[in-house]
Coordinates of C-alpha atoms and ligand atoms in Angstrom, one line a residue:
Chain A
X1 CA 0.0 0.0 0.0
X2 CA 1.3 3.4 -0.9
X3 CA 0.5 6.3 1.3
X4 CA 0.4 9.1 -1.2
X5 CA 1.4 12.6 -0.4
X6 CA -1.3 15.2 -1.1
X7 CA -1.7 18.9 -0.5
X8 CA -4.7 19.0 1.8
X9 CA -5.6 20.2 5.2
X10 CA -5.7 18.1 8.3
X11 CA -9.4 19.0 8.7
X12 CA -10.3 17.9 5.2
X13 CA -8.5 14.6 5.4
X14 CA -10.0 13.8 8.7
X15 CA -13.4 13.8 7.1
X16 CA -14.1 10.3 5.7
X17 CA -16.5 11.7 3.2
X18 CA -14.4 14.7 2.0
X19 CA -13.7 15.0 -1.7
X20 CA -9.9 14.8 -1.1
X21 CA -10.4 11.0 -0.7
X22 CA -12.0 10.5 -4.1
X23 CA -8.7 10.1 -5.9
X24 CA -7.0 7.9 -3.3
X25 CA -6.3 4.3 -4.2
X26 CA -8.4 1.8 -2.3
X27 CA -7.6 -1.7 -1.4
X28 CA -10.0 -4.3 -0.2
X29 CA -8.4 -6.2 2.6
X30 CA -9.8 -9.6 3.7
X31 CA -10.2 -10.2 7.4
X32 CA -10.3 -13.5 9.3
X33 CA -11.5 -14.3 12.8
X34 CA -8.7 -14.6 15.4
X35 CA -8.0 -18.3 16.0
X36 CA -9.4 -19.9 19.1
X37 CA -6.2 -21.7 19.8
X38 CA -4.4 -18.4 20.4
X39 CA -6.9 -17.0 22.9
X40 CA -5.2 -16.6 26.3
X41 CA -8.4 -17.2 28.2
X42 CA -9.5 -20.8 28.6
X43 CA -13.1 -19.4 29.1
X44 CA -13.0 -17.7 25.7
X45 CA -11.6 -20.9 24.1
X46 CA -14.5 -22.9 25.4
X47 CA -17.3 -20.4 25.2
X48 CA -16.6 -19.3 21.6
X49 CA -16.2 -22.8 20.2
X50 CA -18.6 -23.1 17.4
X51 CA -19.4 -19.4 17.5
X52 CA -18.5 -17.1 14.6
X53 CA -15.5 -14.9 15.4
X54 CA -14.9 -12.0 13.0
X55 CA -18.2 -10.9 11.6
X56 CA -16.6 -8.2 9.4
X57 CA -15.1 -10.1 6.4
X58 CA -13.4 -7.3 4.6
X59 CA -12.5 -3.6 4.8
X60 CA -11.8 -1.0 2.2
X61 CA -8.7 0.9 3.1
X62 CA -7.2 4.1 1.6
X63 CA -4.4 6.3 3.0
X64 CA -2.9 9.7 2.4
X65 CA -0.5 12.0 4.1
X66 CA 0.1 15.7 3.9
X67 CA 3.7 15.8 5.1
X68 CA 2.6 16.4 8.7
X69 CA -0.1 13.9 9.5
X70 CA -1.0 10.4 8.1
X71 CA -4.6 9.4 7.5
X72 CA -6.0 5.9 7.1
X73 CA -9.6 5.7 5.8
X74 CA -11.7 2.6 6.4
X75 CA -15.1 1.6 5.1
X76 CA -16.9 -1.6 6.0
X77 CA -20.4 -2.9 5.9
X78 CA -22.1 -3.2 9.2
X79 CA -25.9 -3.4 9.4
X80 CA -26.0 -1.7 12.9
X81 CA -23.9 0.9 14.6
X82 CA -23.0 -0.1 18.1
X83 CA -21.8 3.2 19.3
X84 CA -22.4 3.0 23.1
X85 CA -22.1 0.6 25.9
X86 CA -25.8 1.0 26.6
X87 CA -26.2 -2.1 28.7
X88 CA -24.2 -4.7 30.6
X89 CA -24.2 -7.0 27.6
X90 CA -23.6 -4.5 24.9
X91 CA -20.2 -3.9 23.2
X92 CA -19.3 -1.1 20.8
X93 CA -17.8 -1.5 17.3
X94 CA -14.1 -0.9 17.1
X95 CA -11.1 -0.8 14.7
X96 CA -7.4 -0.7 15.1
X97 CA -4.2 -0.5 13.2
X98 CA -1.2 -2.5 14.3
X99 CA 2.5 -1.7 13.7
X100 CA 5.7 -3.4 14.8
X101 CA 7.6 -1.0 17.1
X102 CA 11.1 -2.1 16.2
X103 CA 10.9 -3.1 12.6
X104 CA 9.5 -6.6 13.1
X105 CA 7.2 -8.5 15.4
X106 CA 4.9 -11.5 15.4
X107 CA 1.4 -10.4 14.3
X108 CA -0.6 -13.4 15.6
X109 CA 0.4 -12.8 19.2
X110 CA 0.3 -9.0 19.1
X111 CA 4.1 -8.8 19.5
X112 CA 6.4 -10.3 22.0
X113 CA 8.4 -9.3 25.0
X114 CA 11.4 -8.3 22.8
X115 CA 9.3 -7.3 19.8
X116 CA 6.5 -5.0 20.9
X117 CA 3.7 -3.7 18.7
X118 CA 1.9 -0.4 18.6
X119 CA -1.9 -0.2 18.1
X120 CA -3.9 2.9 17.1
X121 CA -7.3 2.2 18.5
X122 CA -10.7 3.6 17.6
X123 CA -13.9 2.6 19.4
X124 CA -17.3 3.9 18.5
X125 CA -17.9 5.2 22.0
X126 CA -14.5 6.9 22.4
X127 CA -15.3 10.1 20.5
X128 CA -12.5 11.7 18.4
X129 CA -9.7 10.8 20.8
X130 CA -8.1 7.5 19.6
X131 CA -6.0 5.5 22.0
X132 CA -2.4 4.6 21.7
X133 CA -1.6 1.0 22.8
X134 CA 1.6 -0.9 23.2
X135 CA 1.5 -4.7 23.5
X136 CA 4.3 -7.3 24.1
X137 CA 2.2 -10.4 23.5
X138 CA -1.3 -11.6 24.1
X139 CA -3.0 -10.1 27.1
X140 CA -0.5 -7.3 27.6
X141 CA -2.0 -4.3 25.8
X142 CA -1.1 -1.1 27.7
X143 CA -2.5 2.3 27.1
X144 CA 0.2 5.0 27.0
X145 CA -0.3 8.1 29.0
X146 CA -0.8 10.3 26.0
X147 CA -2.2 9.6 22.5
X148 CA -1.8 11.6 19.3
X149 CA -4.3 9.3 17.5
X150 CA -7.3 11.2 16.3
X151 CA -10.4 9.5 14.8
X152 CA -13.5 10.6 12.9
X153 CA -16.2 8.2 12.1
X154 CA -19.7 8.2 10.6
X155 CA -22.2 5.4 10.1
X156 CA -24.8 5.7 7.4
X157 CA -26.9 3.2 5.5
X158 CA -25.1 0.2 6.8
X159 CA -21.6 1.4 6.4
X160 CA -19.0 2.6 8.8
X161 CA -16.6 5.2 7.4
X162 CA -13.7 6.0 9.6
X163 CA -10.5 8.0 9.5
X164 CA -7.7 7.2 11.9
X165 CA -5.0 9.9 11.8
X166 CA -1.8 10.8 13.6
X167 CA 1.2 13.0 13.1
X168 CA 3.8 11.1 11.1
X169 CA 6.4 11.6 13.8
X170 CA 5.6 11.7 17.5
X171 CA 9.0 12.4 19.1
X172 CA 7.5 12.5 22.6
X173 CA 6.5 8.9 22.2
X174 CA 9.8 7.6 20.9
X175 CA 9.5 4.1 22.5
X176 CA 5.8 3.7 22.6
X177 CA 4.6 4.7 19.2
X178 CA 5.7 3.9 15.7
X179 CA 7.5 6.7 13.9
X180 CA 6.7 7.2 10.2
X181 CA 9.0 8.9 7.8
X182 CA 8.2 10.0 4.2
X183 CA 10.3 7.9 1.9
X184 CA 10.3 4.8 4.2
X185 CA 8.1 1.8 4.7
X186 CA 6.5 0.1 7.7
X187 CA 4.5 -3.0 8.3
X188 CA 0.8 -2.7 9.2
X189 CA -2.2 -4.9 10.1
X190 CA -5.9 -4.2 10.8
X191 CA -8.4 -5.5 13.2
X192 CA -12.2 -4.8 13.4
X193 CA -14.5 -5.7 16.3
X194 CA -18.2 -6.1 15.6
X195 CA -19.9 -5.1 18.8
X196 CA -23.2 -6.7 18.1
X197 CA -21.5 -10.1 17.9
X198 CA -19.9 -9.6 21.4
X199 CA -16.5 -9.0 19.8
X200 CA -14.0 -7.4 22.1
X201 CA -10.4 -8.0 23.2
X202 CA -9.0 -11.0 21.4
X203 CA -12.3 -11.8 19.7
X204 CA -12.2 -9.8 16.5
X205 CA -11.5 -9.9 12.8
X206 CA -8.0 -9.2 11.6
X207 CA -5.8 -9.1 8.5
X208 CA -3.7 -12.2 8.8
X209 CA -0.4 -10.9 7.3
X210 CA 1.6 -7.8 7.8
X211 CA 1.2 -5.5 4.9
X212 CA 3.9 -3.3 3.6
X213 CA 3.0 0.4 3.8
X214 CA 5.2 2.8 1.9
X215 CA 5.0 6.4 2.8
X216 CA 5.6 8.6 -0.3
X217 CA 8.4 11.0 0.0
Chain B
X1 CA -0.7 -8.6 37.7
X2 CA -0.6 -11.6 40.0
X3 CA 2.2 -13.9 38.9
X4 CA 1.6 -16.5 41.6
X5 CA -1.2 -18.4 39.8
X6 CA -3.3 -18.8 42.9
X7 CA -6.7 -20.0 41.8
X8 CA -5.4 -21.3 38.5
X9 CA -4.8 -24.8 37.2
X10 CA -1.1 -25.3 36.6
X11 CA 0.1 -28.6 35.3
X12 CA -3.3 -30.1 36.0
X13 CA -3.3 -29.0 39.6
X14 CA -5.2 -26.1 41.2
X15 CA -2.9 -23.7 43.0
X16 CA -4.5 -23.0 46.4
X17 CA -4.0 -20.0 48.6
X18 CA -2.1 -20.4 51.9
X19 CA -5.3 -19.7 53.8
X20 CA -8.9 -19.2 52.8
X21 CA -11.4 -16.8 54.3
X22 CA -14.9 -18.1 54.3
X23 CA -18.4 -17.2 55.5
X24 CA -21.2 -19.4 56.8
X25 CA -24.7 -18.1 56.6
X26 CA -27.3 -19.8 58.9
X27 CA -30.5 -19.6 56.7
X28 CA -32.6 -20.4 59.8
X29 CA -31.8 -17.0 61.2
X30 CA -32.1 -14.7 58.2
X31 CA -34.9 -12.2 58.6
X32 CA -34.7 -10.9 55.0
X33 CA -34.2 -7.4 56.4
X34 CA -31.7 -6.4 53.8
X35 CA -29.5 -4.7 56.3
X36 CA -26.5 -6.5 54.8
X37 CA -27.5 -5.4 51.4
X38 CA -27.6 -1.8 52.4
X39 CA -24.5 -1.9 54.6
X40 CA -22.6 -3.0 51.5
X41 CA -24.3 -0.5 49.2
X42 CA -23.6 2.5 51.4
X43 CA -20.0 1.4 52.0
X44 CA -18.9 0.4 48.5
X45 CA -21.3 1.0 45.7
X46 CA -22.7 4.5 46.0
X47 CA -20.9 6.1 43.1
X48 CA -22.3 7.0 39.8
X49 CA -21.9 3.9 37.5
X50 CA -22.7 1.6 40.4
X51 CA -26.4 2.2 40.5
X52 CA -27.3 -1.4 39.6
X53 CA -24.7 -3.0 41.8
X54 CA -25.6 -5.0 44.8
X55 CA -22.5 -6.9 45.8
X56 CA -24.5 -8.4 48.7
X57 CA -28.1 -9.5 48.0
X58 CA -30.8 -11.4 49.8
X59 CA -33.6 -13.1 47.8
X60 CA -36.6 -15.1 48.7
X61 CA -36.4 -18.8 47.7
X62 CA -37.8 -20.4 45.8
X63 CA -37.5 -17.4 43.5
X64 CA -35.9 -16.1 40.4
X65 CA -33.3 -14.1 42.3
X66 CA -31.0 -11.4 41.1
X67 CA -30.1 -11.0 38.3
X68 CA -33.4 -12.6 37.3
X69 CA -33.0 -16.3 36.6
X70 CA -29.2 -16.1 37.3
X71 CA -29.1 -19.9 37.9
X72 CA -30.0 -20.4 34.2
X73 CA -27.2 -18.1 32.9
X74 CA -24.4 -20.7 32.7
X75 CA -20.8 -20.1 33.5
X76 CA -18.6 -22.1 35.9
X77 CA -17.1 -25.4 35.0
X78 CA -18.4 -28.8 33.9
X79 CA -16.0 -31.6 34.6
X80 CA -13.3 -29.0 34.8
X81 CA -14.0 -27.4 31.4
X82 CA -15.3 -23.8 31.2
X83 CA -19.0 -23.6 30.4
X84 CA -20.3 -20.7 28.3
X85 CA -22.3 -18.1 30.3
X86 CA -24.6 -15.2 29.6
X87 CA -24.2 -11.6 30.4
X88 CA -27.1 -10.3 32.5
X89 CA -28.8 -7.0 31.4
X90 CA -29.6 -4.0 33.5
X91 CA -33.2 -5.0 33.4
X92 CA -32.4 -8.4 34.7
X93 CA -30.4 -6.9 37.6
X94 CA -33.2 -4.4 38.1
X95 CA -32.5 -0.8 37.2
X96 CA -32.0 1.7 39.9
X97 CA -35.4 3.3 40.1
X98 CA -35.7 7.1 40.4
X99 CA -38.4 8.3 42.9
X100 CA -40.4 11.5 43.0
X101 CA -39.0 12.6 46.4
X102 CA -39.1 16.3 45.6
X103 CA -42.7 16.2 44.5
X104 CA -43.9 14.2 47.5
X105 CA -41.9 15.8 50.2
X106 CA -41.5 19.4 49.0
X107 CA -44.1 19.7 46.2
X108 CA -46.9 21.2 48.3
X109 CA -49.3 18.6 47.0
X110 CA -50.4 17.2 50.4
X111 CA -51.7 13.7 50.0
X112 CA -52.2 13.9 46.3
X113 CA -48.7 12.8 45.3
X114 CA -47.5 9.4 46.2
X115 CA -44.0 8.0 46.2
X116 CA -43.5 5.8 43.0
X117 CA -40.7 4.9 40.6
X118 CA -40.6 7.4 37.8
X119 CA -40.4 6.7 34.1
X120 CA -41.1 3.3 32.5
X121 CA -42.8 1.0 35.0
X122 CA -40.2 -1.3 36.4
X123 CA -40.3 -4.9 35.4
X124 CA -37.7 -6.3 37.8
X125 CA -35.7 -5.3 40.9
X126 CA -33.0 -6.9 43.1
X127 CA -35.7 -8.1 45.5
X128 CA -38.7 -8.3 43.1
X129 CA -40.2 -11.6 44.2
X130 CA -39.9 -11.0 47.9
X131 CA -41.8 -13.4 50.1
X132 CA -43.6 -15.1 47.2
X133 CA -41.8 -18.5 47.8
X134 CA -43.4 -21.8 46.9
X135 CA -45.9 -24.4 48.0
X136 CA -49.6 -24.1 48.6
X137 CA -51.5 -23.1 51.7
X138 CA -51.3 -24.4 54.4
X139 CA -47.9 -25.7 53.4
X140 CA -46.5 -22.7 51.7
X141 CA -42.8 -22.2 52.4
X142 CA -40.0 -19.8 51.7
X143 CA -36.6 -18.8 53.1
X144 CA -34.1 -16.0 52.4
X145 CA -30.9 -16.6 50.6
X146 CA -28.2 -14.0 51.2
X147 CA -25.5 -14.1 48.5
X148 CA -22.1 -12.4 47.9
X149 CA -19.2 -13.3 45.7
X150 CA -18.0 -16.7 46.9
X151 CA -14.3 -15.9 46.7
X152 CA -14.1 -19.3 44.9
X153 CA -11.1 -21.6 45.3
X154 CA -11.2 -22.0 41.5
X155 CA -12.7 -18.7 40.4
X156 CA -14.3 -18.9 36.9
X157 CA -14.0 -15.1 36.7
X158 CA -10.2 -15.1 37.3
X159 CA -9.6 -17.8 34.7
X160 CA -11.7 -16.0 32.1
X161 CA -9.8 -12.7 32.0
X162 CA -7.4 -12.5 29.1
X163 CA -5.4 -9.8 30.9
X164 CA -5.0 -11.5 34.2
X165 CA -6.7 -8.5 35.9
X166 CA -8.3 -10.8 38.5
X167 CA -6.3 -12.3 41.2
X168 CA -6.8 -14.4 44.3
X169 CA -4.7 -13.3 47.3
X170 CA -2.3 -16.0 48.6
X171 CA -2.7 -15.0 52.2
X172 CA -6.5 -15.2 52.5
X173 CA -8.0 -16.3 49.2
X174 CA -9.9 -13.0 48.6
X175 CA -10.6 -12.6 44.9
X176 CA -10.1 -9.1 43.6
X177 CA -10.2 -7.3 40.3
X178 CA -7.3 -5.0 39.6
X179 CA -9.1 -2.0 38.2
X180 CA -5.9 -0.6 36.7
X181 CA -5.6 -3.7 34.5
X182 CA -9.3 -4.3 33.8
X183 CA -10.5 -3.0 30.5
X184 CA -14.2 -3.9 30.9
X185 CA -14.2 -6.9 28.6
X186 CA -16.7 -8.6 30.9
X187 CA -15.6 -12.2 30.2
X188 CA -15.5 -12.6 33.9
X189 CA -19.1 -11.6 34.2
X190 CA -20.0 -14.2 31.6
X191 CA -18.0 -16.9 33.3
X192 CA -19.1 -16.3 36.9
X193 CA -21.9 -18.8 37.5
X194 CA -23.2 -16.9 40.5
X195 CA -23.5 -13.7 38.5
X196 CA -21.7 -11.7 41.1
X197 CA -19.7 -9.4 38.8
X198 CA -21.1 -6.0 37.7
X199 CA -19.9 -3.6 35.0
X200 CA -19.3 0.0 36.0
X201 CA -20.4 2.0 33.0
X202 CA -18.7 5.2 34.2
X203 CA -15.3 3.7 34.9
X204 CA -15.6 1.1 32.2
X205 CA -14.4 -1.7 34.5
X206 CA -15.9 -4.8 36.1
X207 CA -16.4 -4.7 39.9
X208 CA -17.4 -7.1 42.6
X209 CA -17.5 -7.9 46.3
X210 CA -14.1 -7.3 47.9
X211 CA -14.8 -9.2 51.1
X212 CA -14.2 -5.7 52.7
X213 CA -10.5 -6.4 52.6
X214 CA -9.5 -3.0 54.0
X215 CA -11.5 -3.9 57.1
X216 CA -10.5 -7.5 57.2
X217 CA -6.8 -6.5 57.1
X218 CA -7.5 -4.5 60.4
X219 CA -9.3 -7.3 62.1
X220 CA -12.8 -5.9 61.3
X221 CA -15.5 -8.1 59.9
X222 CA -17.0 -7.3 56.5
X223 CA -19.8 -4.8 56.8
X224 CA -22.6 -7.2 55.8
X225 CA -21.6 -9.6 58.6
X226 CA -21.0 -7.0 61.3
X227 CA -24.3 -5.2 60.6
X228 CA -26.5 -8.3 60.3
X229 CA -29.1 -8.1 63.1
X230 CA -29.8 -11.8 62.7
X231 CA -26.2 -12.5 63.6
X232 CA -26.0 -15.3 61.1
X233 CA -23.0 -14.4 58.9
X234 CA -20.0 -16.2 60.4
X235 CA -16.6 -15.1 59.1
X236 CA -13.2 -16.8 59.5
X237 CA -10.5 -19.0 58.1
X238 CA -11.6 -22.3 56.8
X239 CA -8.5 -24.0 58.4
X240 CA -8.9 -22.5 61.8
X241 CA -9.9 -25.6 63.8
X242 CA -10.9 -23.5 66.8
X243 CA -13.1 -21.1 64.8
X244 CA -16.8 -21.6 64.1
X245 CA -16.3 -21.8 60.3
X246 CA -14.2 -24.9 60.4
X247 CA -16.4 -26.6 62.9
X248 CA -19.6 -25.9 61.0
X249 CA -18.2 -26.8 57.6
X250 CA -15.6 -29.4 58.1
X251 CA -16.2 -31.0 61.5
X252 CA -20.0 -31.1 61.8
X253 CA -20.8 -30.7 58.1
X254 CA -23.9 -28.7 58.8
X255 CA -23.0 -25.9 56.4
X256 CA -22.9 -26.7 52.7
X257 CA -22.0 -24.7 49.6
X258 CA -24.6 -23.3 47.1
X259 CA -24.5 -25.0 43.7
X260 CA -21.3 -26.9 44.2
X261 CA -21.9 -28.4 40.8
X262 CA -20.9 -25.1 39.2
X263 CA -17.4 -26.3 39.8
X264 CA -15.8 -23.2 41.2
X265 CA -15.4 -24.5 44.8
X266 CA -17.2 -21.6 46.5
X267 CA -16.2 -20.4 50.0
X268 CA -19.6 -19.3 51.3
X269 CA -21.4 -22.1 53.1
X270 CA -25.1 -22.3 54.1
X271 CA -26.7 -23.9 57.1
X272 CA -29.8 -25.2 55.3
X273 CA -33.3 -24.1 56.3
X274 CA -35.5 -26.2 58.4
X275 CA -39.2 -25.3 58.4
X276 CA -42.3 -25.8 60.5
X277 CA -43.8 -29.2 59.9
X278 CA -46.3 -29.9 57.2
X279 CA -50.0 -30.0 57.9
X280 CA -52.2 -32.6 56.4
X281 CA -55.7 -32.1 54.9
X282 CA -57.2 -32.2 58.4
X283 CA -54.8 -29.6 59.7
X284 CA -52.8 -32.2 61.7
X285 CA -49.0 -32.2 61.8
X286 CA -47.7 -34.5 59.1
X287 CA -44.1 -35.5 59.9
X288 CA -43.8 -37.9 57.0
X289 CA -42.6 -35.2 54.5
X290 CA -40.7 -32.0 55.1
X291 CA -42.5 -28.7 54.3
X292 CA -39.6 -27.6 52.1
X293 CA -39.3 -30.4 49.5
X294 CA -36.0 -32.2 50.0
X295 CA -35.5 -32.3 46.2
X296 CA -35.7 -28.5 46.1
X297 CA -33.0 -28.1 48.7
X298 CA -30.8 -30.7 47.0
X299 CA -31.2 -28.7 43.8
X300 CA -29.5 -25.8 45.6
X301 CA -27.1 -27.4 48.1
X302 CA -26.5 -30.9 46.6
X303 CA -27.0 -34.2 48.3
X304 CA -24.9 -33.2 51.3
X305 CA -27.8 -31.1 52.5
X306 CA -29.6 -34.3 53.7
X307 CA -27.0 -35.1 56.2
X308 CA -26.8 -31.4 57.3
X309 CA -30.5 -31.3 58.0
X310 CA -30.4 -34.7 59.7
X311 CA -27.7 -33.5 62.0
X312 CA -29.6 -30.3 62.8
X313 CA -32.7 -32.3 63.6
X314 CA -30.9 -34.7 65.8
X315 CA -29.2 -31.9 67.7
X316 CA -32.6 -30.2 68.2
X317 CA -34.0 -33.4 69.5
X318 CA -31.1 -33.6 71.9
X319 CA -31.7 -30.2 73.4
X320 CA -35.5 -30.8 73.6
X321 CA -34.7 -33.8 75.7
X322 CA -32.7 -31.6 78.0
X323 CA -29.3 -32.3 76.6
X324 CA -26.6 -29.8 75.4
X325 CA -25.7 -29.3 71.7
X326 CA -22.4 -27.6 70.9
X327 CA -23.6 -27.3 67.3
X328 CA -26.8 -25.4 68.2
X329 CA -24.9 -23.3 70.8
X330 CA -22.4 -22.3 68.0
X331 CA -25.3 -21.4 65.7
X332 CA -27.0 -19.3 68.4
X333 CA -24.0 -17.1 68.8
X334 CA -24.3 -16.4 72.6
X335 CA -21.5 -13.9 72.6
X336 CA -21.3 -11.4 69.8
X337 CA -18.9 -10.6 68.1
X338 CA -16.4 -13.1 69.4
X339 CA -18.5 -16.2 68.7
X340 CA -19.3 -15.2 65.1
X341 CA -16.1 -13.8 63.7
X342 CA -13.5 -14.3 66.4
X343 CA -10.6 -13.0 64.3
X344 CA -12.5 -10.0 63.1
X345 CA -14.2 -8.8 66.2
X346 CA -12.7 -5.3 66.3
X347 CA -15.1 -2.3 66.3
X348 CA -14.3 -0.2 63.2
X349 CA -15.2 3.0 65.2
X350 CA -12.4 2.3 67.6
X351 CA -9.7 2.2 64.9
X352 CA -7.7 5.0 63.2
X353 CA -8.4 5.1 59.4
X354 CA -6.1 7.0 57.2
X355 CA -7.8 9.5 54.9
X356 CA -7.1 7.3 51.9
X357 CA -8.8 4.4 53.8
X358 CA -11.7 6.5 54.8
X359 CA -12.1 7.7 51.2
X360 CA -12.0 4.1 50.1
X361 CA -14.4 3.2 52.8
X362 CA -16.8 6.0 52.2
Ligands
HEM1 C1 -4.2 -6.5 13.3 C2 -4.2 -7.2 14.3 C3 -4.6 -6.8 15.7 C4 -4.8 -5.5 16.2 C5 -4.8 -4.2 15.5 C6 -5.1 -5.7 17.6 C7 -5.4 -4.7 18.5 C8 -5.8 -4.8 19.8 C9 -6.2 -3.8 20.7 C10 -6.2 -2.3 20.4 C11 -6.5 -4.3 21.9 C12 -7.0 -3.6 23.2 C13 -8.5 -3.6 23.2 C14 -9.1 -2.7 24.2 O1 -8.4 -2.1 25.0 O2 -10.4 -2.7 24.3 C15 -6.4 -5.7 21.8 C16 -6.6 -6.7 22.7 C17 -6.4 -8.0 22.6 N1 -6.0 -8.7 21.5 FE1 -5.5 -7.9 19.7 N2 -5.1 -7.0 17.9 C18 -4.7 -7.7 16.8 C19 -4.6 -9.1 16.6 C20 -4.8 -10.0 17.6 C21 -4.7 -11.4 17.4 C22 -4.3 -12.2 16.2 C23 -5.0 -12.0 18.6 C24 -5.0 -13.5 18.9 C25 -5.9 -14.0 19.6 C26 -5.2 -10.9 19.6 C27 -5.6 -11.1 20.9 C28 -5.9 -10.0 21.8 C29 -6.3 -10.2 23.1 C30 -6.4 -11.6 23.9 C31 -6.6 -9.0 23.7 C32 -7.1 -8.7 25.1 C33 -6.1 -8.6 26.1 C34 -5.4 -7.3 26.2 O3 -6.1 -6.3 26.3 O4 -4.2 -7.3 26.2 N3 -5.1 -9.7 18.9 N4 -5.9 -6.0 20.5
SF4_2 S1 -18.5 -16.1 42.8 FE1 -18.1 -15.5 40.7 S2 -17.0 -13.5 40.9 FE2 -16.9 -14.5 42.9 S3 -14.9 -15.6 42.8 FE3 -16.5 -17.1 42.2 S4 -16.5 -16.9 40.0 FE4 -15.4 -15.1 40.7
SF4_3 S1 -28.7 -8.5 57.5 FE1 -28.7 -10.6 58.2 S2 -30.8 -11.1 58.7 FE2 -30.8 -9.2 57.5 S3 -31.1 -10.0 55.3 FE3 -28.9 -9.8 55.7 S4 -28.3 -11.9 56.3 FE4 -30.5 -11.8 56.6

């Protein structure tokens, strides 16, 4: 995937429906349910046996940057928007991007002790402030004190449209957020949680392989 | 994050705490007054986000309980394997009703306005089916069943958490949720077969009974136990051979766990309820069958309930014949608080609490 450089304002690119996105290349990325064998909770292993994990089967992804900020735009079909935790048994929809923090990391386990990963996390009930997570293996996600991740989402006619954005470089988070440089490439993966299916934590749909993301100089 | 694995199966073996705190509730003494419920509510669950939380509850049995029909919600273990469970809804817990206090007390409406829940008419509450019970006149029956988290020896909640945010303390077996680790995933809520975990929608974490650990650490009994006017909530270490808990549970076996078949090895034990004798069609005492059907009690407390009831009956016969019964004397609790929670008899009003503790306590 190429993150093309464009001349456009942050505000425009944050809007998933802005005209600036019209010309951006779009890729359809297939998603799979996370494997039961990897779930760290014996309860989840047992209770989700025979249940569908990963309701969202694919997501359309485009990306742009304007020299300052990087923008990933997602669109996926979802018949209902679960945007609030309105009851004890209700879960919101969510989406996240995953990056290795030090060049490489195992994707299936969300990193490892020596190869941490960085997740930019949107959830429908969070509002515009996305969360910055670091993980060193299954069950270890940790929110960092600050987050430069900004999200804007809208749901209409059975489709979520979402932009997750961040400054390319975040020098104050040198060890807890991936640094993106124009003219270089990183690895990236995507996860989507379908709230109405009880998807949260390790129960989600994800893109099984790291994808190479090149940031145009 | 607890690294010691207490409460988990490691290499096929359950890692047990060094000691285990437990409670015994004598159901023959429970008045259904809800003082325990309110003692807990005022101490721990008064904040916004906790409206629906009742870490301590008392329900009439037979009844659907709280959350409604919790016994049909799954969870726990079957032959050691996790069983899928259901998340209760706010409606099943019973929403916190809002009342028209202002209108009634300050509205100047005299007798026209009556106190009533506002908004949608409620459909359930934490004590909705109070005193309905079972059976037919003249052999109707019911009893009260107080419940808290069982601080299980093999907690289904603890095992369910993918973040290891729940731990069981090695020194006393109290099961706690580390709110700094909890992300509100609620797998614990699904997995707990007693439905004793609640989601705090303001803090976005799961919360549960903490066995009043800040009090227990200072030798003070949990609030529900200390406040109980029926004086039926015994507290102590299961292995303390001199204490009432060990005697009632292990030595005399008159206290039995609730739904042991859920597989979590709970640490609250119940002295099962006796009831007045049945009456036959002519209004005469009929001793051939108990008033509370034995099968019903077995469905709650398992087959061990038979022996517990037999022992209680035999001890009662003994005292009626002029003899002495150590078991009944223990259950009567002649000297409060030392006979009911000997290790936790301190009066909280006599202790110094730091402001952090008071804040935690308030
Ligand atoms: C592109 C791939 C993935 C992304 C972007 C991702 C992202 C995340 C994020 C943001 C969280 C925190 C959720 C929250 O705070 O509510 C999380 C939790 C979790 N994820 Fe992933 N994940 C990915 C792949 C996987 C895979 C393949 C598994 C394997 C089962 C997995 C297992 C878990 C588990 C068990 C948790 C809950 C425990 C914890 O909070 O640390 N993840 N993930
Ligand atoms: S009663 Fe439920 S919440 Fe309490 S320890 Fe047992 S499984 Fe956990
Ligand atoms: S305070 Fe005691 S008597 Fe009253 S309901 Fe609770 S357990 Fe029963």
